[in-house]
Amino acid sequence: MLSIYFTGLLTGLALIVAVGAQNAFVLRQGIRGEHVLPVVVVCLLSDVAAITAGVSGLSVVLERWPAVLPVAQVLGGVYLLAFGVQSAMRAWKPQALTAEGGASMSAGRAVLLALALTWLNPHFYLDTLLMLGTVANSFGDHRWWFFLGAVCASAAWFPALGFGSRLLRGLFARPSAWRVLDSGIAVVMGCLGVGLLVH
């Protein structure tokens, strides 16, 4: 069970940590000290809702149409491999995650922007609903251990990024740090992708 939990944790982290607009926004708010708590809560609750829908919703589909799982696993495996290749390419030419610039904003605007950067991003649905749901359901009755790991990844990442960003500012400003991180993500995604394809 613990191995499934840690698989969920690593998969969740690998998908969520990639440099993107949402992470840059959370980092920006953290560095500025502006409305960090509501922004972190919005991102975290959005992840939990989408991961829950992916794991439980896909399981309902699989109960009615079991043949969907092999197809989803192949598509998921290909997606994870492609994600791994993208991470490897980012590691080859890393960029710093910048968060400076821009004017101050109200709490309401910050929340709306966090919602938009999350729910209007197609990769959010691919990662949480399809990808995490597919990998979780490949574990059958133990899928909720994977779910728990994936949720813990979000619960650890967003507060750490939002509230720890002042301490991490120097690290995120170094492309070499992202090279190491993206290399690790590429390895994890590659292994999971192959695992889904040969499962």
XYZ file of C-alpha atoms in Angstrom:
199
model
C 0.000 0.000 0.000
C 2.783 2.414 0.885
C 4.416 1.835 -2.494
C 1.156 2.852 -4.192
C 0.923 5.913 -1.936
C 4.465 6.982 -2.822
C 3.764 6.373 -6.517
C 0.833 8.775 -6.204
C 2.969 11.266 -4.304
C 5.784 11.207 -6.877
C 3.399 11.306 -9.838
C 1.474 14.206 -8.325
C 4.658 16.144 -7.606
C 6.098 15.454 -11.049
C 2.962 16.797 -12.728
C 2.437 19.791 -10.448
C 5.989 21.088 -10.031
C 6.595 21.790 -13.734
C 7.129 25.469 -14.505
C 3.848 27.049 -15.544
C 1.629 30.104 -15.244
C -0.121 28.837 -12.108
C 3.143 28.165 -10.251
C 4.584 31.484 -11.393
C 1.498 33.272 -10.053
C 1.637 31.497 -6.678
C 5.346 32.308 -6.478
C 4.692 35.950 -7.386
C 2.068 36.304 -4.663
C 4.350 34.641 -2.148
C 7.322 36.858 -2.920
C 5.122 39.952 -2.680
C 3.267 38.656 0.391
C -0.090 39.426 -1.261
C -3.143 37.260 -0.528
C -1.009 34.125 -0.316
C -3.460 32.077 1.777
C -6.537 32.443 -0.487
C -4.454 31.789 -3.610
C -2.910 28.648 -2.082
C -6.328 27.440 -0.886
C -7.877 27.953 -4.340
C -5.092 25.999 -6.065
C -5.140 23.200 -3.497
C -8.929 22.765 -3.433
C -9.031 22.842 -7.224
C -6.489 20.019 -7.356
C -8.337 17.945 -4.753
C -11.659 18.379 -6.586
C -10.212 17.463 -9.969
C -8.173 14.510 -8.680
C -11.230 13.169 -6.835
C -13.320 13.506 -9.989
C -10.617 11.799 -12.037
C -10.190 8.840 -9.699
C -13.864 8.280 -8.846
C -15.327 9.321 -12.192
C -13.007 7.130 -14.223
C -13.692 4.192 -11.912
C -17.434 4.520 -12.610
C -16.736 4.488 -16.347
C -14.520 1.409 -15.937
C -17.244 -0.470 -14.064
C -19.564 -0.054 -17.037
C -16.971 -0.336 -19.797
C -13.901 -2.283 -18.572
C -12.329 -2.143 -22.045
C -11.740 1.582 -21.528
C -8.870 0.963 -19.056
C -6.394 -0.611 -21.528
C -7.049 2.217 -24.002
C -6.679 4.834 -21.254
C -3.476 3.171 -20.069
C -1.936 3.306 -23.538
C -2.959 6.944 -23.995
C -1.781 7.741 -20.470
C 1.538 5.986 -21.049
C 2.135 7.936 -24.246
C 1.187 11.187 -22.503
C 3.552 10.502 -19.610
C 6.397 9.679 -21.988
C 5.719 12.905 -23.911
C 5.636 14.798 -20.611
C 8.960 13.208 -19.702
C 10.473 14.240 -23.019
C 9.269 17.822 -22.478
C 10.826 17.821 -19.015
C 14.086 16.499 -20.452
C 14.061 19.275 -23.062
C 13.469 21.881 -20.340
C 16.361 20.369 -18.401
C 18.547 20.706 -21.499
C 17.749 24.435 -21.748
C 16.503 25.457 -18.293
C 14.934 28.802 -17.505
C 14.436 30.526 -14.181
C 10.905 30.949 -12.863
C 10.391 34.699 -12.668
C 7.715 36.288 -10.534
C 8.645 39.939 -10.303
C 6.758 42.730 -12.001
C 3.117 43.658 -12.221
C 0.936 45.799 -10.017
C -0.627 44.916 -6.699
C -4.118 43.428 -6.813
C -7.109 42.949 -4.551
C -7.848 39.634 -2.832
C -10.853 39.078 -5.093
C -8.837 39.637 -8.240
C -6.073 37.360 -6.976
C -8.579 34.559 -6.325
C -10.223 35.002 -9.724
C -6.855 34.955 -11.448
C -5.834 31.813 -9.559
C -9.106 30.148 -10.615
C -8.607 31.196 -14.234
C -4.985 30.040 -14.382
C -6.110 26.685 -12.974
C -9.460 25.837 -14.553
C -8.884 27.463 -17.957
C -5.657 25.508 -18.475
C -6.217 22.375 -20.645
C -3.193 20.680 -19.043
C -4.955 20.875 -15.676
C -7.659 18.507 -16.953
C -5.182 16.225 -18.683
C -3.021 15.965 -15.567
C -5.692 15.573 -12.888
C -8.777 14.072 -14.507
C -7.233 11.871 -17.170
C -3.639 11.206 -16.151
C -3.930 10.796 -12.388
C -7.302 9.083 -12.770
C -5.880 6.563 -15.242
C -2.794 5.747 -13.195
C -4.855 5.499 -9.994
C -7.362 3.109 -11.539
C -4.579 0.870 -12.803
C -4.204 -0.132 -9.112
C -7.802 -1.358 -8.919
C -9.193 -1.444 -5.375
C -6.025 0.203 -4.041
C -6.504 3.323 -6.179
C -7.392 5.446 -3.159
C -3.867 4.987 -1.777
C -2.606 6.531 -5.027
C -5.226 9.282 -4.656
C -4.013 10.019 -1.132
C -0.425 10.340 -2.352
C -1.417 12.665 -5.212
C -3.477 14.878 -2.878
C -0.600 15.012 -0.374
C 1.665 16.177 -3.212
C -0.619 19.160 -3.854
C -1.059 19.780 -0.124
C 2.724 19.953 0.259
C 3.587 21.854 -2.917
C 1.247 24.848 -2.925
C 1.829 25.950 0.698
C 5.570 25.397 0.297
C 5.644 27.465 -2.899
C 3.349 30.213 -1.617
C 4.645 30.622 1.921
C 8.217 29.490 1.343
C 8.771 31.494 -1.822
C 10.712 34.228 -0.059
C 13.239 31.621 1.053
C 13.186 29.852 -2.330
C 13.473 33.002 -4.432
C 17.201 32.574 -4.981
C 16.793 28.885 -5.847
C 14.049 29.482 -8.408
C 16.132 32.226 -9.984
C 18.797 29.671 -10.941
C 18.298 27.734 -14.172
C 20.570 24.994 -12.782
C 18.016 24.235 -10.049
C 15.320 23.720 -12.670
C 17.713 21.526 -14.666
C 18.023 19.134 -11.720
C 14.285 19.244 -11.003
C 13.215 18.724 -14.612
C 15.718 15.890 -15.026
C 14.162 14.123 -12.055
C 10.664 14.721 -13.428
C 11.731 13.302 -16.816
C 12.972 10.098 -15.168
C 9.827 9.656 -13.040
C 7.475 10.333 -15.960
C 9.437 8.040 -18.265
C 9.323 5.154 -15.772
C 5.605 5.642 -15.101
C 4.846 5.893 -18.822
C 6.665 2.648 -19.581
C 4.972 1.031 -16.591
C 1.521 1.934 -17.914
C 2.334 0.710 -21.411
C 3.592 -2.697 -20.249
C 1.067 -3.119 -17.404
